Short mmCIF file of C-alpha atoms in Angstrom, two decimals:
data_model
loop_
_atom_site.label_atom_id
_atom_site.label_comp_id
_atom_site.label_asym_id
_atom_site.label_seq_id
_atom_site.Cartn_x
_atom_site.Cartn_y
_atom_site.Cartn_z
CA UNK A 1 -43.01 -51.02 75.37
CA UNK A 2 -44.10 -48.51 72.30
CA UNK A 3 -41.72 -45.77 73.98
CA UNK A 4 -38.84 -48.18 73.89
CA UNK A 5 -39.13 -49.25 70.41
CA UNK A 6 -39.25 -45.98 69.35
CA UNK A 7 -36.22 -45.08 71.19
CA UNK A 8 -34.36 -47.63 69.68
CA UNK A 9 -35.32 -46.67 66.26
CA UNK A 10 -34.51 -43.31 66.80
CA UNK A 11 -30.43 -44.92 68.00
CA UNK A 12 -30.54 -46.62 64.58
CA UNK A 13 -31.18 -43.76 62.40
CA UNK A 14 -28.72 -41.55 64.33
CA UNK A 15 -26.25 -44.36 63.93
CA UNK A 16 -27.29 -44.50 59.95
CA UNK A 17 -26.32 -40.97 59.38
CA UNK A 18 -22.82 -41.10 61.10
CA UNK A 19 -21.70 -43.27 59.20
CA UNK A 20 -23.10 -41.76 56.15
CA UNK A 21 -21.17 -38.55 57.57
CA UNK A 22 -18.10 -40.72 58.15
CA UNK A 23 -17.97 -42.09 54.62
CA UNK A 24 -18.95 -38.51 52.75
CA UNK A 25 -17.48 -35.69 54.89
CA UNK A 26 -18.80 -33.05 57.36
CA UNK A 27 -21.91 -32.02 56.43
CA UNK A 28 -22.82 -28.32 57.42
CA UNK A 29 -24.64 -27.41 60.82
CA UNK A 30 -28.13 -28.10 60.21
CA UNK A 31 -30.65 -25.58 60.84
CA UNK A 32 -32.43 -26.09 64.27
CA UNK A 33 -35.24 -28.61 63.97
CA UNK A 34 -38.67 -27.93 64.94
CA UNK A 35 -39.80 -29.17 67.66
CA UNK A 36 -42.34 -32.61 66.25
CA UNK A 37 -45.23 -33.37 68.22
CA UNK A 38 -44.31 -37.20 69.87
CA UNK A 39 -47.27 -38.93 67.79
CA UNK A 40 -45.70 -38.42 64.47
CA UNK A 41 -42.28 -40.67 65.44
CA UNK A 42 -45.32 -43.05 66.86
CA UNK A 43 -47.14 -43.27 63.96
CA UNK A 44 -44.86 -43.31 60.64
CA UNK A 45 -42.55 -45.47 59.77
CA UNK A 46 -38.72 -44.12 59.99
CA UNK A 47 -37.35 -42.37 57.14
CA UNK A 48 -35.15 -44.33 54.89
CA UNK A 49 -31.63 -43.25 53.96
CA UNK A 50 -31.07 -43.22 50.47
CA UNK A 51 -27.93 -44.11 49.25
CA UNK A 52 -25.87 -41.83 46.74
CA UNK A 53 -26.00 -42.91 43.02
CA UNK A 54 -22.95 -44.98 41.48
CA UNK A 55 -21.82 -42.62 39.40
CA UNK A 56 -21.17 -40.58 42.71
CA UNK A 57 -19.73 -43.23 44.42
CA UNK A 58 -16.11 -41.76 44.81
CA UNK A 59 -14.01 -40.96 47.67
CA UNK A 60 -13.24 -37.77 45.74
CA UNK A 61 -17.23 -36.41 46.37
CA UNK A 62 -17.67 -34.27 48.77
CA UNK A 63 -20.20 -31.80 49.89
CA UNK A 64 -19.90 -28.25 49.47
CA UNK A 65 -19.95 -25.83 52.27
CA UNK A 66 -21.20 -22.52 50.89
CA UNK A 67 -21.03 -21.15 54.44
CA UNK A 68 -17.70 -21.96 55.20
CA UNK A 69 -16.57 -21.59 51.37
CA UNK A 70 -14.94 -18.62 49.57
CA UNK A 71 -16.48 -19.72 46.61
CA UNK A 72 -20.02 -18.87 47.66
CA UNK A 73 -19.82 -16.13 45.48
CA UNK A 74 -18.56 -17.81 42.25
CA UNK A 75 -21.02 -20.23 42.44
CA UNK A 76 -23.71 -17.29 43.57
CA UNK A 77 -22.44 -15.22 40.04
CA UNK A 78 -23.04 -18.35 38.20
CA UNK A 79 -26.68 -18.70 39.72
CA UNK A 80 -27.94 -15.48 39.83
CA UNK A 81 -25.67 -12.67 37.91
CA UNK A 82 -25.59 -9.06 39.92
CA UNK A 83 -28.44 -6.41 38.51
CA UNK A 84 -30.43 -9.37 37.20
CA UNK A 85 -32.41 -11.26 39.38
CA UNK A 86 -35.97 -9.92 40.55
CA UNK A 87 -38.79 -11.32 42.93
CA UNK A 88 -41.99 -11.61 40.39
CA UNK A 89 -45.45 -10.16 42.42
CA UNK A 90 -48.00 -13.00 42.21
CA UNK A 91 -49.97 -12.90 38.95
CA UNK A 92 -47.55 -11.08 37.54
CA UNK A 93 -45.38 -12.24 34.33
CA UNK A 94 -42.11 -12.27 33.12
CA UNK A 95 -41.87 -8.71 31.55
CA UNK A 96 -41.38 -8.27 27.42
CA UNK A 97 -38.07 -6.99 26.17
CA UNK A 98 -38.07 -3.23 25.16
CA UNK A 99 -36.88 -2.08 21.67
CA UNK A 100 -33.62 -0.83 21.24
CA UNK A 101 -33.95 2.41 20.37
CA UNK A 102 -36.15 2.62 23.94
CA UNK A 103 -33.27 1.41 26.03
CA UNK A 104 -30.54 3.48 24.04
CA UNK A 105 -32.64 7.02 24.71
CA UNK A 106 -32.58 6.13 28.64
CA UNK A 107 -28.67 5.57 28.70
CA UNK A 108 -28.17 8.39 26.59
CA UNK A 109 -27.47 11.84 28.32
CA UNK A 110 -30.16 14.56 28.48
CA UNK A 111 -27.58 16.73 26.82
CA UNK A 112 -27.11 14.51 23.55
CA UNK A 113 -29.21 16.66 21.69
CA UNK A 114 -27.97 20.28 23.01
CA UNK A 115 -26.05 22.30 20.54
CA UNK A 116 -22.51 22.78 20.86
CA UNK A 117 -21.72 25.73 23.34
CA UNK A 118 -20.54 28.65 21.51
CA UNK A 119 -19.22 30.05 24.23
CA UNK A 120 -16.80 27.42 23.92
CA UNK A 121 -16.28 27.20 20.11
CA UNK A 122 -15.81 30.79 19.36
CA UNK A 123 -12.06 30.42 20.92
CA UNK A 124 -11.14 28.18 18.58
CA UNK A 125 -7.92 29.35 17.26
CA UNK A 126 -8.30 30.55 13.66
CA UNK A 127 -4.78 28.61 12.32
CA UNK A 128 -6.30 25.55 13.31
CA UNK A 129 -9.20 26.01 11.42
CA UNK A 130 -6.75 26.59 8.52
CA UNK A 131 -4.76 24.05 9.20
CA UNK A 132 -7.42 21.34 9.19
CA UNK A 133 -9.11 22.45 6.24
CA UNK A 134 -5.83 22.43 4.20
CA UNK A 135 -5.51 18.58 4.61
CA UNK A 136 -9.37 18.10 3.53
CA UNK A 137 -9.80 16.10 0.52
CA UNK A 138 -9.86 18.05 -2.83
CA UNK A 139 -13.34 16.93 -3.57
CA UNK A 140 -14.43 18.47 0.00
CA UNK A 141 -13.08 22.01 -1.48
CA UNK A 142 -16.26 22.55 -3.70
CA UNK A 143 -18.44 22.33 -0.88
CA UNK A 144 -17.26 24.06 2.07
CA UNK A 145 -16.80 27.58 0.53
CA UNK A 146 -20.93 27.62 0.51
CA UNK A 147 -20.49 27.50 4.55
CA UNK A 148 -19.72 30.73 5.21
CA UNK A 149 -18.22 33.92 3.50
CA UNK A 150 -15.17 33.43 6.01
CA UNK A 151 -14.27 29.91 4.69
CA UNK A 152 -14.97 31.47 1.01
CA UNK A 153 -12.30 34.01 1.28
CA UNK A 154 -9.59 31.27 2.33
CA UNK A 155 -8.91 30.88 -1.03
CA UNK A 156 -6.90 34.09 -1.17
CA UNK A 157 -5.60 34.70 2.62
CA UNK A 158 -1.47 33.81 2.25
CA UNK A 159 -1.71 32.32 5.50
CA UNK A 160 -3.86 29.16 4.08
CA UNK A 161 -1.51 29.39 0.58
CA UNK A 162 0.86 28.40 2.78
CA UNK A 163 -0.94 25.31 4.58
CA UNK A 164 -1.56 23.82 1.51
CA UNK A 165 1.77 24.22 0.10
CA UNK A 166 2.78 21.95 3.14
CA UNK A 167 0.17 19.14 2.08
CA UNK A 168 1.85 16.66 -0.31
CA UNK A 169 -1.16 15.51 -2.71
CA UNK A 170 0.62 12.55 -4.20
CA UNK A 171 -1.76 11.37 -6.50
CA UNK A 172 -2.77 13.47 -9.74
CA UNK A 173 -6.25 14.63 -10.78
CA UNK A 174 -7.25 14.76 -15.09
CA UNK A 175 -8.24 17.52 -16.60
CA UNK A 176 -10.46 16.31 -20.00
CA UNK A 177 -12.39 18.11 -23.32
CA UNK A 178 -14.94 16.02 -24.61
CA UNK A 179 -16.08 16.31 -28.76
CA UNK A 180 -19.35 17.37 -27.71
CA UNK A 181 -18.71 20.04 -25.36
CA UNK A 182 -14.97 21.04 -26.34
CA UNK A 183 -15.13 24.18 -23.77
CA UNK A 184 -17.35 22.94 -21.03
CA UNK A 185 -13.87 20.91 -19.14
CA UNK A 186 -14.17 18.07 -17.21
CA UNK A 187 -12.42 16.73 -14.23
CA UNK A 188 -11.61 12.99 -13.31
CA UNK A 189 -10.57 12.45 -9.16
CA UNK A 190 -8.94 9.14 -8.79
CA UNK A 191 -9.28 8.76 -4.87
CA UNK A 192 -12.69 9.12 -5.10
CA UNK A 193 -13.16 8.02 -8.60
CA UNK A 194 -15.85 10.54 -9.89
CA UNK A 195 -16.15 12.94 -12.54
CA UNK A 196 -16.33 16.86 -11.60
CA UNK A 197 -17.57 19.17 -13.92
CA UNK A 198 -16.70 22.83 -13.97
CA UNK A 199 -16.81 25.52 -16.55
CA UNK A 200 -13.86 27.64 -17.68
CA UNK A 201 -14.27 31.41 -17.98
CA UNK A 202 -15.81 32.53 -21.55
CA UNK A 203 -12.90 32.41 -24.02
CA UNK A 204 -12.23 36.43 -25.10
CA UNK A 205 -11.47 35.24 -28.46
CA UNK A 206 -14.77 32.80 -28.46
CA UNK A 207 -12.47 29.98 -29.68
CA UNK A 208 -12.18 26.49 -29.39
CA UNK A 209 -9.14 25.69 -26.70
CA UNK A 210 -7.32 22.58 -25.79
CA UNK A 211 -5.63 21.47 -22.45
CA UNK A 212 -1.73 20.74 -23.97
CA UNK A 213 0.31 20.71 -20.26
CA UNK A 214 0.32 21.44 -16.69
CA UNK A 215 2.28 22.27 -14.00
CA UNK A 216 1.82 23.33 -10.22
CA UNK A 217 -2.15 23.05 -10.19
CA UNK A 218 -2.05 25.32 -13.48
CA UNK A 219 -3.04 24.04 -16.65
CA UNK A 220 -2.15 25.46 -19.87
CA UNK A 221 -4.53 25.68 -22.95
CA UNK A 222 -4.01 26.66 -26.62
CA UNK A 223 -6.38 27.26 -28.85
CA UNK A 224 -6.99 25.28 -31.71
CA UNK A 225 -5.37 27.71 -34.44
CA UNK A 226 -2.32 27.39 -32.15
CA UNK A 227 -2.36 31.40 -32.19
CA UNK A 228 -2.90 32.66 -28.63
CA UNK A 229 -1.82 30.93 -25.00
CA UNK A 230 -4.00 30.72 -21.75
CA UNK A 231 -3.60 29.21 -18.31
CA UNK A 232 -5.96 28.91 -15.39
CA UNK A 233 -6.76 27.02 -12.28
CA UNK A 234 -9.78 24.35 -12.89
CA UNK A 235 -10.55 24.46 -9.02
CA UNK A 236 -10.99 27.90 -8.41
CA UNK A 237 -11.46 29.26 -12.12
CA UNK A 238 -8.45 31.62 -11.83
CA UNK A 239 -7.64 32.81 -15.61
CA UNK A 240 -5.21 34.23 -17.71
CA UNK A 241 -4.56 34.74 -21.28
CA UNK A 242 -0.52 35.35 -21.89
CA UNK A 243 0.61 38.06 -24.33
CA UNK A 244 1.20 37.14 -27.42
CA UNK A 245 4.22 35.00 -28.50
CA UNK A 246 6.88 37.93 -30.85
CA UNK A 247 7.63 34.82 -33.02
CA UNK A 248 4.44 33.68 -35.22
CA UNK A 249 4.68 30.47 -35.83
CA UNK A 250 1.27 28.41 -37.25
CA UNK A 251 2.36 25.06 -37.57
CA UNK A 252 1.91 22.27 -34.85
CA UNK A 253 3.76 22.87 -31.98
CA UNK A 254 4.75 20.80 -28.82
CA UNK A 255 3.72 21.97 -25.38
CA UNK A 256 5.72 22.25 -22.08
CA UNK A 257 5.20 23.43 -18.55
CA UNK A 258 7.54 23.44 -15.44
CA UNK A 259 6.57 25.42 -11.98
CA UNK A 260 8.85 26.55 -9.33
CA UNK A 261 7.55 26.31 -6.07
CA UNK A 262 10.85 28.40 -4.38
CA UNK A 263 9.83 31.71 -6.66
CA UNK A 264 6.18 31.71 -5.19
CA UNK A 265 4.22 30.08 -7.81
CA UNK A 266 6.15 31.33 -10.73
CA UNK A 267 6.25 29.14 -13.97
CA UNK A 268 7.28 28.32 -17.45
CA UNK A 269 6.04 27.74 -20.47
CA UNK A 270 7.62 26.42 -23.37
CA UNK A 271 6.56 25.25 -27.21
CA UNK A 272 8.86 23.41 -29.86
CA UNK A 273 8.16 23.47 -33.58
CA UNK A 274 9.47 20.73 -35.46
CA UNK A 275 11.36 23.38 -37.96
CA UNK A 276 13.44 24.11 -34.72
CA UNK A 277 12.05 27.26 -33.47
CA UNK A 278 10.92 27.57 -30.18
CA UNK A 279 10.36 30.20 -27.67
CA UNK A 280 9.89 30.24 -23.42
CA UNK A 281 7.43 32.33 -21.13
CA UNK A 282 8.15 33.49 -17.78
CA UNK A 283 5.53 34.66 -15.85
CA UNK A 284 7.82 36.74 -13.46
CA UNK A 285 8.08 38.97 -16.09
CA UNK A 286 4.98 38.36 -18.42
CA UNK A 287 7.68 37.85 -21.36
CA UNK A 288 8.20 35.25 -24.25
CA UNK A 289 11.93 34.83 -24.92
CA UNK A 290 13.67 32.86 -27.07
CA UNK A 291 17.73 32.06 -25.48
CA UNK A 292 18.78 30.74 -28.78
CA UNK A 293 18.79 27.88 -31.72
CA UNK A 294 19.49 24.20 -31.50
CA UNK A 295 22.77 22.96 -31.69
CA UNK A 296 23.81 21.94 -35.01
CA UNK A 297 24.05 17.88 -33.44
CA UNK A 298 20.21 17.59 -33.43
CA UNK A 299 18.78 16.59 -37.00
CA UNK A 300 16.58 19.48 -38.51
CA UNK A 301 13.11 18.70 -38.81
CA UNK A 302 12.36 17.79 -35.77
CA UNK A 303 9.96 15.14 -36.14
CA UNK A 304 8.21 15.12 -32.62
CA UNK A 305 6.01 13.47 -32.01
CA UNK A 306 2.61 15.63 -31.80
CA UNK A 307 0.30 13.13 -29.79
CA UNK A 308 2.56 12.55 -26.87
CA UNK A 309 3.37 15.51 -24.46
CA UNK A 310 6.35 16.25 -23.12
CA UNK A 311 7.34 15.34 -19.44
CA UNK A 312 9.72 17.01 -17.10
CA UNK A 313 12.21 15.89 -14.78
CA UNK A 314 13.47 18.33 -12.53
CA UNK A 315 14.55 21.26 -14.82
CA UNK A 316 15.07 19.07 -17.75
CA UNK A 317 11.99 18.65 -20.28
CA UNK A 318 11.99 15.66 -22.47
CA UNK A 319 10.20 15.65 -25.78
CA UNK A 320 9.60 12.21 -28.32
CA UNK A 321 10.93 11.91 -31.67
CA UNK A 322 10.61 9.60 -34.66
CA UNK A 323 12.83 10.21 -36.52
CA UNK A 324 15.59 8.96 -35.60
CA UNK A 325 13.40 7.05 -32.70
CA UNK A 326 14.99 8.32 -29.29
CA UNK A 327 14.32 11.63 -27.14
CA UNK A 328 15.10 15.49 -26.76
CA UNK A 329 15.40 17.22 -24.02
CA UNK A 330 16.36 20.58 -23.11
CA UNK A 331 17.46 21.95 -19.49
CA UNK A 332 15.40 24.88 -18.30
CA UNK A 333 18.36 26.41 -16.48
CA UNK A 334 21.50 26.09 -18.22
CA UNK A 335 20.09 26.18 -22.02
CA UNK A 336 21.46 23.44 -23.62
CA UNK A 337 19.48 20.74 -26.20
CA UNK A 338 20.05 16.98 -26.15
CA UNK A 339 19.35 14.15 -28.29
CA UNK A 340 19.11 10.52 -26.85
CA UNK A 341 18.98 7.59 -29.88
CA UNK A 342 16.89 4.95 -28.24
CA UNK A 343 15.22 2.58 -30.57
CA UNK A 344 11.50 1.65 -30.31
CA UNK A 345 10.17 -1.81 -29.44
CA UNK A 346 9.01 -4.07 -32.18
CA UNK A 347 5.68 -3.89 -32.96
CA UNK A 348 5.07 -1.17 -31.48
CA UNK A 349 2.54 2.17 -32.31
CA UNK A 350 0.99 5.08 -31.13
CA UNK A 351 3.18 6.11 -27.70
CA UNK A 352 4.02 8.29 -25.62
CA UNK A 353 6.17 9.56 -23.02
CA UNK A 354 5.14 9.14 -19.32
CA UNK A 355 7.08 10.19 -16.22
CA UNK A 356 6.87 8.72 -12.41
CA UNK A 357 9.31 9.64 -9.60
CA UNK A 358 12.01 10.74 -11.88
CA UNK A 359 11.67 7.63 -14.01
CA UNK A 360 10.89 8.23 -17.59
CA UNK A 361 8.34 5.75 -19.56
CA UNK A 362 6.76 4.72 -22.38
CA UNK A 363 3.18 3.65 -23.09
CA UNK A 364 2.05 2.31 -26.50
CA UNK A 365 0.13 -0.23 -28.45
CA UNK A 366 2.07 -3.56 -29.11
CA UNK A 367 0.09 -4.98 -32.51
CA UNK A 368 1.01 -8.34 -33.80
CA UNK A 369 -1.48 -10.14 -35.70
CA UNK A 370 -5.06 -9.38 -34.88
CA UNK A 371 -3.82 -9.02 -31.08
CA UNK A 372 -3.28 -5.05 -29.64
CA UNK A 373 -2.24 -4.93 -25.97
CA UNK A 374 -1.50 -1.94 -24.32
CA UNK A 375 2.07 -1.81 -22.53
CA UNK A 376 4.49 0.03 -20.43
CA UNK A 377 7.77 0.20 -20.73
CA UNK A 378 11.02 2.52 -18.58
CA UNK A 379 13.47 3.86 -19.89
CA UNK A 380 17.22 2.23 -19.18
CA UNK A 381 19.69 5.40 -18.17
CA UNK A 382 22.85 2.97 -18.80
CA UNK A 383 21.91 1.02 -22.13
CA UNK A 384 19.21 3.43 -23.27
CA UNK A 385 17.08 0.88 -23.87
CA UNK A 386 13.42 0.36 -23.10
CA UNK A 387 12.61 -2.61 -20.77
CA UNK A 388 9.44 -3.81 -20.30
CA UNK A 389 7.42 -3.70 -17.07
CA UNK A 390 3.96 -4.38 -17.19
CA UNK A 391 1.48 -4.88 -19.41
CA UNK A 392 -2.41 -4.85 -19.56
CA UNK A 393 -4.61 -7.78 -18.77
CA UNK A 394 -5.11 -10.61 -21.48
CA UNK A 395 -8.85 -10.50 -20.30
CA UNK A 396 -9.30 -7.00 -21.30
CA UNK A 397 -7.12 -6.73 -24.28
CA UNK A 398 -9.86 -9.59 -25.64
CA UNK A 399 -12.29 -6.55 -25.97
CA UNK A 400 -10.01 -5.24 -29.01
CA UNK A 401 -9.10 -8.20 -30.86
CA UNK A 402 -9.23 -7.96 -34.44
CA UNK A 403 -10.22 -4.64 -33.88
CA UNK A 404 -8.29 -1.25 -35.06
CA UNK A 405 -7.41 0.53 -32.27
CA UNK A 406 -6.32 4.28 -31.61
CA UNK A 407 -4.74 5.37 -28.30
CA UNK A 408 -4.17 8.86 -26.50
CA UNK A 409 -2.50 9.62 -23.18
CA UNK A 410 -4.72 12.01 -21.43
CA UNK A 411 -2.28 12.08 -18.43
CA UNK A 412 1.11 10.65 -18.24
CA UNK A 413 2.27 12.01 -14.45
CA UNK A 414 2.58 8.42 -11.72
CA UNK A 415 -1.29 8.04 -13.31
CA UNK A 416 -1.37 7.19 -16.81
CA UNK A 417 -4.96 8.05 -18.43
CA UNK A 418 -5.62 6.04 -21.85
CA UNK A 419 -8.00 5.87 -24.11
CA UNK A 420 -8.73 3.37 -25.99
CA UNK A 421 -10.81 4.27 -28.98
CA UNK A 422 -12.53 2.20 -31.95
CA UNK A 423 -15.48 2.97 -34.54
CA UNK A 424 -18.04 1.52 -31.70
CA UNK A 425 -16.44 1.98 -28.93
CA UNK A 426 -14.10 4.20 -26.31
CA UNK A 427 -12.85 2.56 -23.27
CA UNK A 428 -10.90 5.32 -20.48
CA UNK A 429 -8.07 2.64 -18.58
CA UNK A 430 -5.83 4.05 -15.75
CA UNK A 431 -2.76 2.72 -14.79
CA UNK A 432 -0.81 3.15 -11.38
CA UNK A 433 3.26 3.18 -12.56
CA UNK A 434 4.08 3.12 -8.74
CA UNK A 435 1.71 -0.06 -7.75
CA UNK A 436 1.73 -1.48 -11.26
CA UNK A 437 -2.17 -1.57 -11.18
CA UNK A 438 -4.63 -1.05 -13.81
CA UNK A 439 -8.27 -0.33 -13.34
CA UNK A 440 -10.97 1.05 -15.07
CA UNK A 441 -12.19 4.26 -15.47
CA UNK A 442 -15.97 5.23 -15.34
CA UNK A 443 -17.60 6.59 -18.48
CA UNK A 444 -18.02 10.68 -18.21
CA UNK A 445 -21.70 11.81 -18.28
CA UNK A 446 -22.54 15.46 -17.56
CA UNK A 447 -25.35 16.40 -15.10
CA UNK A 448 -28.77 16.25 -16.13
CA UNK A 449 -27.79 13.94 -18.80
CA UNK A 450 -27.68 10.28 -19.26
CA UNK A 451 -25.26 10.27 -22.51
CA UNK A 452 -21.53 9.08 -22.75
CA UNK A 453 -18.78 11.31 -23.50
CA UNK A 454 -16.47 11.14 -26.03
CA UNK A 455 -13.32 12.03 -24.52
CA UNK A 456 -11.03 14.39 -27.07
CA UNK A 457 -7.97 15.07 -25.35
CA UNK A 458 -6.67 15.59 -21.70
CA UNK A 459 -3.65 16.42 -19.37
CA UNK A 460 -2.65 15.09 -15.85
CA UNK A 461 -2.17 18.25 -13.31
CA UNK A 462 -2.20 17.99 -9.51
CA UNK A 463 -4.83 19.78 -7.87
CA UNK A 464 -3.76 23.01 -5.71
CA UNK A 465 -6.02 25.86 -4.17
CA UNK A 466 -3.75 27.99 -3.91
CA UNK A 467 -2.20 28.57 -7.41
CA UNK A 468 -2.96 31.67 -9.30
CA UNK A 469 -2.60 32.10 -13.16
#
C-alpha cells in the first residue's frame, strides 16, 4: 500500500513540473540524477513547487539557455572579465594592491634605461642637426653652445647662416640700458617673457653708449657725446666701431637703420640733424657719404622730434616732426626727401612713431584733466589723418591719475615697449599692434640682485645668430 502511494506522488510531481515547463519554456537537460536510496521518497514529504514571483509573472520570461545560447560569453565577460578571475588557496586572502611605480617597472622594457646606441646615432646626417637647431627658440641659443665645441662653432659655419635666414622670427626681442648700469645691456624676450642679461664688449673709448636703432639682428649705439658710431650683435657679442663720420656735427641727431638681406647682411646707417645735414654709412664699403641737401620744400630747422626713432618701411625711412606736425621721410634708393603735413590729435603729448606690417603708427599720451591714457593711433594713407585704434585699459590708466606722467618708446617694431615713468614710480607696458593686446611687462632685476631697474632708453631689434657687425 506504502509503494503505491508513493508512486502516485511521484505521477503528481512529474505532472507539477510539466506544466510548470509548459507555462515557462524548455528548461535545459538536467544533469543526470543520482541514483536516491528508496527510503528517502518513503520518508520525506514531497518537495513543493514554488511558484515564480509576480513581478515575473509574464509570458515574456523565459529561461536562459547558456548551453544552447551565443550569448554565453557576453553574459560570461560580464561575470568574470578575461585575465581577472583567480581560485583563492584556502586560508589564503584577497591579495593587497601594489604601488604604481611597482607595476609600471614590470611593464616597462629591460632596455628603458640603456643608452642610446651610438652606433646608430653617429649617422645622423650633419644638415639635420643644423636644420633642427636653426628653428630652436632664441632663448635655447645661450645654452646649447656649452654642449660641445662642434655646436659652438655653428655660429660661424655659412651652412647654418643660411638655416636661420630661412626661419621667420616674427616677433621682436628689446634691447634696454638701465640708469644704473648704462653699459651692462639688457635683453627683454617676449615669448618667453624673461629678462636676459649680457655684457657688451669694453667700449675703446670707455664711454657711455646708447642703443638709438636696429636693423637685421644688429643694433646700433652712439655714444653719449654723439661723436663716434658702433654696432654689434647682443646674442653673440659680435662688435664694431664704424670710422668716423667726415662731417662733425655735435648737436642732437636722429638715428636710422635699414638691412638688406639680398647683399648678404649688408646695411645702412643713417643720422639727421635738425639744421638739415645728414650723412649715410654703407658697410659694403666701410664709407660715410652724404648724396646731397634737402630740397628747398622742407622747412629749415628741422624740428624732429628727438625722443621718437625713426621707422622704416621698405626702403623709405620716416622721421617725426613738430613743427609743422606731420612726417619726413627719405627713400634709401632713389634719394629724394618728403614732407607729409598731418596734424596731431588733441590733447595729445609725448609720441612717437611705430611701424607694423607696413602700417605706420603713433603712440602717445592723451592728457585731459587729471586723466593720462596711453593710445595708439595709424596713420590714414588717403586723408593723412590719424585714426584711432586702441587704447589702454581704464583699469590701468587709474594707476596715473592726477599724476605727471613721462613716456618713452623703447621699441616701436609690431611690439611697442613703453614706459611709463613718474617721481615714484616706472611701469614697462607692451602692446601687440597685430592682436591689439596689451600686457605687462616684468620689472628688470640683474642676477644676484633683488633691486628694480630703472629703464633709460631701448630699441626693438629681431634676434638673428647669424648677423655679423
Amino acid at each position: 500500500m506504502l509503494f503505491v502511494k508513493g508512486l502516485a506522488m511521484l505521477r503528481q510531481l512529474i505532472g507539477q513540473v510539466q506544466e510548470l515547463l509548459d507555462l515557462y519554456g524548455t528548461p535545459p537537460p538536467p544533469p543526470p540524477l543520482a541514483t536516491v536510496p528508496t527510503p528517502y521518497i518513503f520518508h520525506h514529504p514531497p518537495p513543493k513547487i514554488l511558484q515564480p514571483p509576480p513581478e515575473l509573472r509574464d509570458d515574456r520570461w523565459c529561461l536562459v539557455n547558456l548551453e544552447d545560447d551565443s550569448s554565453e560569453d557576453d553574459c560570461y565577460s560580464l561575470l568574470m572579465p578575461a585575465g581577472k578571475f583567480k581560485m583563492l588557496e584556502p586560508g589564503i586572502g584577497r591579495p593587497s594592491k601594489r604601488a604604481r611605480k611597482d607595476r609600471t617597472r614590470e611593464r616597462s622594457p629591460e632596455t628603458s634605461n640603456e643608452t642610446m646606441e651610438s652606433e646608430i646615432w653617429k649617422e645622423f646626417p650633419e644638415d639635420l642637426y643644423e636644420t633642427v637647431i636653426a628653428r630652436l627658440p632664441v632663448a635655447a641659443f645661450f645654452r646649447f653652445r656649452s654642449v660641445c665645441q662642434k655646436w659652438n662653432s655653428l655660429l660661424t659655419s655659412n651652412s647654418f647662416s643660411v638655416q636661420c635666414g630661412q626661419v621667420t622670427r616674427a616677433q621682436p626681442w628689446f634691447y634696454t640700458r638701465t640708469h644704473e648700469n648704462v653699459n651692462t645691456g639688457a635683453m627683454y624676450d617676449p615669448v618667453s617673457r624673461k629678462w636676459h642679461h649680457l655684457t657688451v664688449p669694453v667700449v675703446p673709448t670707455k664711454m657711455i653708449i646708447l642703443p638709438v636703432a636696429s636693423a637685421g639682428g644688429l643694433v646700433c649705439f652712439l655714444d653719449i657725446s654723439h661723436r663716434s658710431f658702433y654696432v654689434c650683435n647682443p646674442l653673440t657679442r659680435s662688435f664694431r666701431e664704424l670710422r668716423a663720420r667726415s662731417v662733425k656735427v655735435w648737436s642732437r641727431v636722429v638715428v636710422g637703420m635699414t638691412a638688406n638681406e639680398k647683399s648678404g647682411g649688408a646695411y645702412q646707417i643713417m643720422w639727421v640733424g635738425s639744421d638739415g645735414e645728414y650723412e649715410i654709412y654703407d658697410s659694403r664699403n666701410n664709407m660715410w657719404t652724404r648724396p646731397g641737401g634737402m630740397p628747398a620744400c622742407i622747412k629749415l630747422p628741422l624740428s624732429l622730434n628727438f625722443r621718437s626713432q625713426p621707422v622704416t618701411v621698405g626702403a623709405c625711412m620716416y622721421f617725426l616732426r613738430s613743427d609743422p606736425d606731420g612726417i619726413v621721410s627719405y627713400d634709401m634708393e632713389t634719394g629724394i626727401w618728403k614732407q607729409f603735413t598731418v596734424p596731431a590729435p588733441v590733447h595729445l603729448r609725448e609720441h612717437m612713431l611705430a611701424e607694423c606690417g607696413g602700417r605706420i603708427m603713433l603712440a602717445g599720451l592723451l592728457t585731459k584733466n587729471a586723466a593720462t591714457c596711453v593710445c595708439v593711433w595709424e596713420l590714414q594713407k588717403m586723408t593723412l589723418l590719424w585714426k584711432e585704434v586702441d587704447r589702454m585699459p581704464n583699469i590701468w590708466c587709474l594707476e596715473f591719475y592726477g599724476k605727471p606722467i613721462k613716456m618713452s618708446c623703447l621699441g616701436n617694431k609690431t611690439l611697442l615697449m613703453l614706459s611709463l615713468r613718474s617721481k615714484m614710480t616706472n611701469r614697462l607696458v607692451g602692446y601687440d599692434i597685430t592682436r591689439k593686446e596689451w600686457f605687462k611687462v616684468p620689472s628688470c632685476v640683474f642676477p644676484h640682485s633683488r633691486k628694480r631697474q630703472w629703464i633709460a632708453c631701448g630699441t626693438a631689434f629681431h634676434p638673428c645668430l647669424t648677423a655679423k657687425a
